Each structure stands twice: as structure tokens, then as C-alpha cells.
């Protein structure tokens, strides 16, 4: 289901251009407009799930498909020595776009660790 006011729904619909790196029935992935590393891809379900807190048994297949896509994209982007996957959830988590997405970050030795 599309949310008319959602930036990533507009990108999924092709109403806002993006640099696509991967697409299948469940998942769309594109390069972050403000990359934090040489590889910074946003992996987005093709369903308007607002945040990680809204994942439940009705939509969790999309999450599984996102992680299947992440493994494929990481290989295609040459991230064989590792990478980081980040999800920001809610106000305190620093989420700025209210459509579930996973940041796939790599292409450099990542130093900062929160956990
Ligand atoms: P969040 O802060 O919600 O975890 O991540 C949102 C991400 O979306 C940010 O890293 C930001 O740079 C990216 N972003 C925001 N607007 C656009 C856009 O129009 N196009 C692309 N490709 N990325 C965007
Ligand atoms: Zn959306």
C-alpha cells in the first residue's frame, strides 16, 4: 500500500528519481543521496511499513526479502570483507524518513561502533 506523502513511496513509484542498484518483487534498493561511505545503499520494502516498530507477521516477509537482497547487493558491490546494516527507528533512533529502510554501508574499514 502506498502512502501519498511518503518520500520513499514516491521513489518506489518513480515519481522521484533515484540511482537504483537492485529491484525484485518485494524490495527496491538505491544509493543514498548523502553517502556516509563509498557504498551507501538504502534497502527499502515495496510496502509502506513506517518503521521497524511496525513489523509484524503480516509484513515480515518484506523484511526477510530485504536481508536476502542485502546479501546479493553486498556481493555485487564487492563488499566481501564486510559491511554494516543500520536501521534507525523513531525519533530517538534518528529516523528521518518514515518508511522502513536498511542502510547498507561499506567499502571502507568502519571504525565507529555503538554496540
Ligand atoms: P534515516 O535518517 O531515516 O535512517 O535515513 C534516511 C536516509 O535517506 C538518509 O541517509 C538520507 O540521506 C536519505 N535520503 C533522504 N532523501 C533522499 C532522496 O531524495 N534520495 C535518496 N537517494 N536518499 C535520500
Ligand atoms: Zn512509504
mmCIF file of C-alpha atoms and ligand atoms in Angstrom:
data_model
loop_
_atom_site.group_PDB
_atom_site.id
_atom_site.type_symbol
_atom_site.label_atom_id
_atom_site.label_comp_id
_atom_site.label_asym_id
_atom_site.label_seq_id
_atom_site.Cartn_x
_atom_site.Cartn_y
_atom_site.Cartn_z
ATOM 1 C CA UNK A 1 0.000 0.000 0.000
ATOM 2 C CA UNK A 2 1.380 3.392 -0.979
ATOM 3 C CA UNK A 3 1.448 6.428 1.313
ATOM 4 C CA UNK A 4 0.975 9.537 -0.862
ATOM 5 C CA UNK A 5 3.023 11.733 1.470
ATOM 6 C CA UNK A 6 5.965 9.335 1.775
ATOM 7 C CA UNK A 7 9.266 10.194 0.077
ATOM 8 C CA UNK A 8 10.310 6.556 -0.398
ATOM 9 C CA UNK A 9 6.864 5.578 -1.764
ATOM 10 C CA UNK A 10 7.388 8.341 -4.344
ATOM 11 C CA UNK A 11 10.826 6.917 -5.187
ATOM 12 C CA UNK A 12 9.315 3.414 -5.491
ATOM 13 C CA UNK A 13 6.660 4.811 -7.845
ATOM 14 C CA UNK A 14 9.328 6.513 -9.968
ATOM 15 C CA UNK A 15 7.903 9.958 -9.154
ATOM 16 C CA UNK A 16 11.263 10.984 -7.668
ATOM 17 C CA UNK A 17 14.410 9.761 -9.456
ATOM 18 C CA UNK A 18 16.929 7.527 -7.695
ATOM 19 C CA UNK A 19 20.088 5.600 -8.523
ATOM 20 C CA UNK A 20 18.729 2.047 -8.463
ATOM 21 C CA UNK A 21 21.080 -0.774 -7.538
ATOM 22 C CA UNK A 22 18.617 -3.655 -7.069
ATOM 23 C CA UNK A 23 14.933 -4.489 -7.500
ATOM 24 C CA UNK A 24 12.725 -7.540 -7.107
ATOM 25 C CA UNK A 25 9.073 -8.222 -6.297
ATOM 26 C CA UNK A 26 9.467 -7.153 -2.646
ATOM 27 C CA UNK A 27 12.472 -4.869 -2.480
ATOM 28 C CA UNK A 28 13.880 -1.725 -4.080
ATOM 29 C CA UNK A 29 17.407 -0.505 -3.333
ATOM 30 C CA UNK A 30 19.079 2.739 -4.351
ATOM 31 C CA UNK A 31 22.074 4.879 -3.451
ATOM 32 C CA UNK A 32 21.719 7.276 -0.523
ATOM 33 C CA UNK A 33 21.709 10.896 -1.675
ATOM 34 C CA UNK A 34 24.127 11.774 1.150
ATOM 35 C CA UNK A 35 26.504 8.804 1.317
ATOM 36 C CA UNK A 36 28.395 8.147 4.571
ATOM 37 C CA UNK A 37 30.815 5.655 2.993
ATOM 38 C CA UNK A 38 31.955 4.620 -0.526
ATOM 39 C CA UNK A 39 28.993 2.228 -0.633
ATOM 40 C CA UNK A 40 25.808 3.510 0.993
ATOM 41 C CA UNK A 41 22.674 1.825 -0.304
ATOM 42 C CA UNK A 42 19.141 2.162 1.075
ATOM 43 C CA UNK A 43 17.260 -1.132 1.006
ATOM 44 C CA UNK A 44 13.524 -0.476 1.075
ATOM 45 C CA UNK A 45 10.494 -2.806 1.145
ATOM 46 C CA UNK A 46 7.922 -2.231 -1.605
ATOM 47 C CA UNK A 47 5.277 -1.895 1.085
ATOM 48 C CA UNK A 48 4.773 1.196 3.189
ATOM 49 C CA UNK A 49 5.922 -0.129 6.566
ATOM 50 C CA UNK A 50 6.528 3.057 8.614
ATOM 51 C CA UNK A 51 9.363 1.775 10.829
ATOM 52 C CA UNK A 52 10.864 -1.326 12.454
ATOM 53 C CA UNK A 53 8.326 -0.974 15.248
ATOM 54 C CA UNK A 54 5.537 -1.692 12.724
ATOM 55 C CA UNK A 55 6.949 -5.070 11.654
ATOM 56 C CA UNK A 56 4.569 -7.912 12.421
ATOM 57 C CA UNK A 57 3.551 -11.290 10.984
ATOM 58 C CA UNK A 58 1.543 -9.603 8.203
ATOM 59 C CA UNK A 59 4.600 -7.884 6.684
ATOM 60 C CA UNK A 60 7.723 -9.642 7.978
ATOM 61 C CA UNK A 61 8.242 -11.392 4.631
ATOM 62 C CA UNK A 62 9.298 -7.976 3.275
ATOM 63 C CA UNK A 63 11.960 -7.755 5.973
ATOM 64 C CA UNK A 64 13.288 -11.207 5.152
ATOM 65 C CA UNK A 65 13.399 -10.235 1.478
ATOM 66 C CA UNK A 66 15.298 -7.054 2.360
ATOM 67 C CA UNK A 67 18.000 -9.141 4.023
ATOM 68 C CA UNK A 68 18.139 -11.578 1.110
ATOM 69 C CA UNK A 69 18.635 -8.518 -1.108
ATOM 70 C CA UNK A 70 21.326 -7.116 1.190
ATOM 71 C CA UNK A 71 23.394 -10.291 0.778
ATOM 72 C CA UNK A 72 23.082 -10.057 -3.023
ATOM 73 C CA UNK A 73 23.833 -6.331 -3.165
ATOM 74 C CA UNK A 74 26.857 -6.710 -0.877
ATOM 75 C CA UNK A 75 28.320 -9.296 -3.260
ATOM 76 C CA UNK A 76 27.529 -7.162 -6.312
ATOM 77 C CA UNK A 77 29.159 -4.116 -4.669
ATOM 78 C CA UNK A 78 32.313 -6.091 -3.787
ATOM 79 C CA UNK A 79 31.881 -5.921 -0.019
ATOM 80 C CA UNK A 80 33.482 -9.305 0.595
ATOM 81 C CA UNK A 81 35.464 -8.058 3.623
ATOM 82 C CA UNK A 82 32.344 -6.889 5.440
ATOM 83 C CA UNK A 83 29.809 -4.143 5.833
ATOM 84 C CA UNK A 84 27.298 -2.711 8.272
ATOM 85 C CA UNK A 85 23.495 -2.745 8.150
ATOM 86 C CA UNK A 86 21.748 0.017 10.101
ATOM 87 C CA UNK A 87 18.110 0.721 10.822
ATOM 88 C CA UNK A 88 17.118 3.938 12.564
ATOM 89 C CA UNK A 89 13.718 3.641 14.253
ATOM 90 C CA UNK A 90 11.630 6.520 15.542
ATOM 91 C CA UNK A 91 12.549 9.937 16.866
ATOM 92 C CA UNK A 92 15.127 8.800 19.416
ATOM 93 C CA UNK A 93 16.598 6.389 16.856
ATOM 94 C CA UNK A 94 17.213 9.211 14.401
ATOM 95 C CA UNK A 95 14.779 8.054 11.703
ATOM 96 C CA UNK A 96 14.152 10.881 9.230
ATOM 97 C CA UNK A 97 12.120 9.077 6.522
ATOM 98 C CA UNK A 98 9.061 7.255 7.871
ATOM 99 C CA UNK A 99 9.268 4.238 5.524
ATOM 100 C CA UNK A 100 11.252 1.249 6.795
ATOM 101 C CA UNK A 101 14.721 1.086 5.282
ATOM 102 C CA UNK A 102 18.066 -0.517 5.951
ATOM 103 C CA UNK A 103 21.298 1.355 5.342
ATOM 104 C CA UNK A 104 23.905 -0.924 3.743
ATOM 105 C CA UNK A 105 27.241 0.759 4.368
ATOM 106 C CA UNK A 106 30.698 -0.381 3.362
ATOM 107 C CA UNK A 107 33.625 -0.060 1.008
ATOM 108 C CA UNK A 108 35.860 1.208 3.812
ATOM 109 C CA UNK A 109 37.016 -0.023 7.232
ATOM 110 C CA UNK A 110 34.226 1.205 9.509
ATOM 111 C CA UNK A 111 35.509 2.402 12.862
ATOM 112 C CA UNK A 112 32.704 3.821 14.977
ATOM 113 C CA UNK A 113 30.825 1.205 16.904
ATOM 114 C CA UNK A 114 27.779 1.781 19.065
ATOM 115 C CA UNK A 115 27.469 -1.840 20.161
HETATM 116 P P1 LIG B 1 17.110 7.754 8.126
HETATM 117 O O1 LIG B 1 17.693 9.022 8.699
HETATM 118 O O2 LIG B 1 15.595 7.837 8.088
HETATM 119 O O3 LIG B 1 17.622 6.499 8.758
HETATM 120 O O4 LIG B 1 17.643 7.657 6.634
HETATM 121 C C1 LIG B 1 17.097 8.384 5.574
HETATM 122 C C2 LIG B 1 18.137 8.458 4.512
HETATM 123 O O5 LIG B 1 17.511 8.865 3.316
HETATM 124 C C3 LIG B 1 19.249 9.469 4.776
HETATM 125 O O6 LIG B 1 20.504 8.784 4.827
HETATM 126 C C4 LIG B 1 19.156 10.441 3.611
HETATM 127 O O7 LIG B 1 20.426 10.852 3.141
HETATM 128 C C5 LIG B 1 18.404 9.648 2.574
HETATM 129 N N1 LIG B 1 17.603 10.456 1.666
HETATM 130 C C6 LIG B 1 16.755 11.474 2.008
HETATM 131 N N2 LIG B 1 16.144 11.960 0.912
HETATM 132 C C7 LIG B 1 16.598 11.228 -0.144
HETATM 133 C C8 LIG B 1 16.338 11.258 -1.554
HETATM 134 O O8 LIG B 1 15.539 12.043 -2.068
HETATM 135 N N3 LIG B 1 17.019 10.363 -2.332
HETATM 136 C C9 LIG B 1 17.907 9.471 -1.798
HETATM 137 N N4 LIG B 1 18.512 8.648 -2.653
HETATM 138 N N5 LIG B 1 18.173 9.410 -0.478
HETATM 139 C C10 LIG B 1 17.528 10.268 0.333
HETATM 140 ZN ZN1 LIG B 2 6.315 4.799 2.042
#
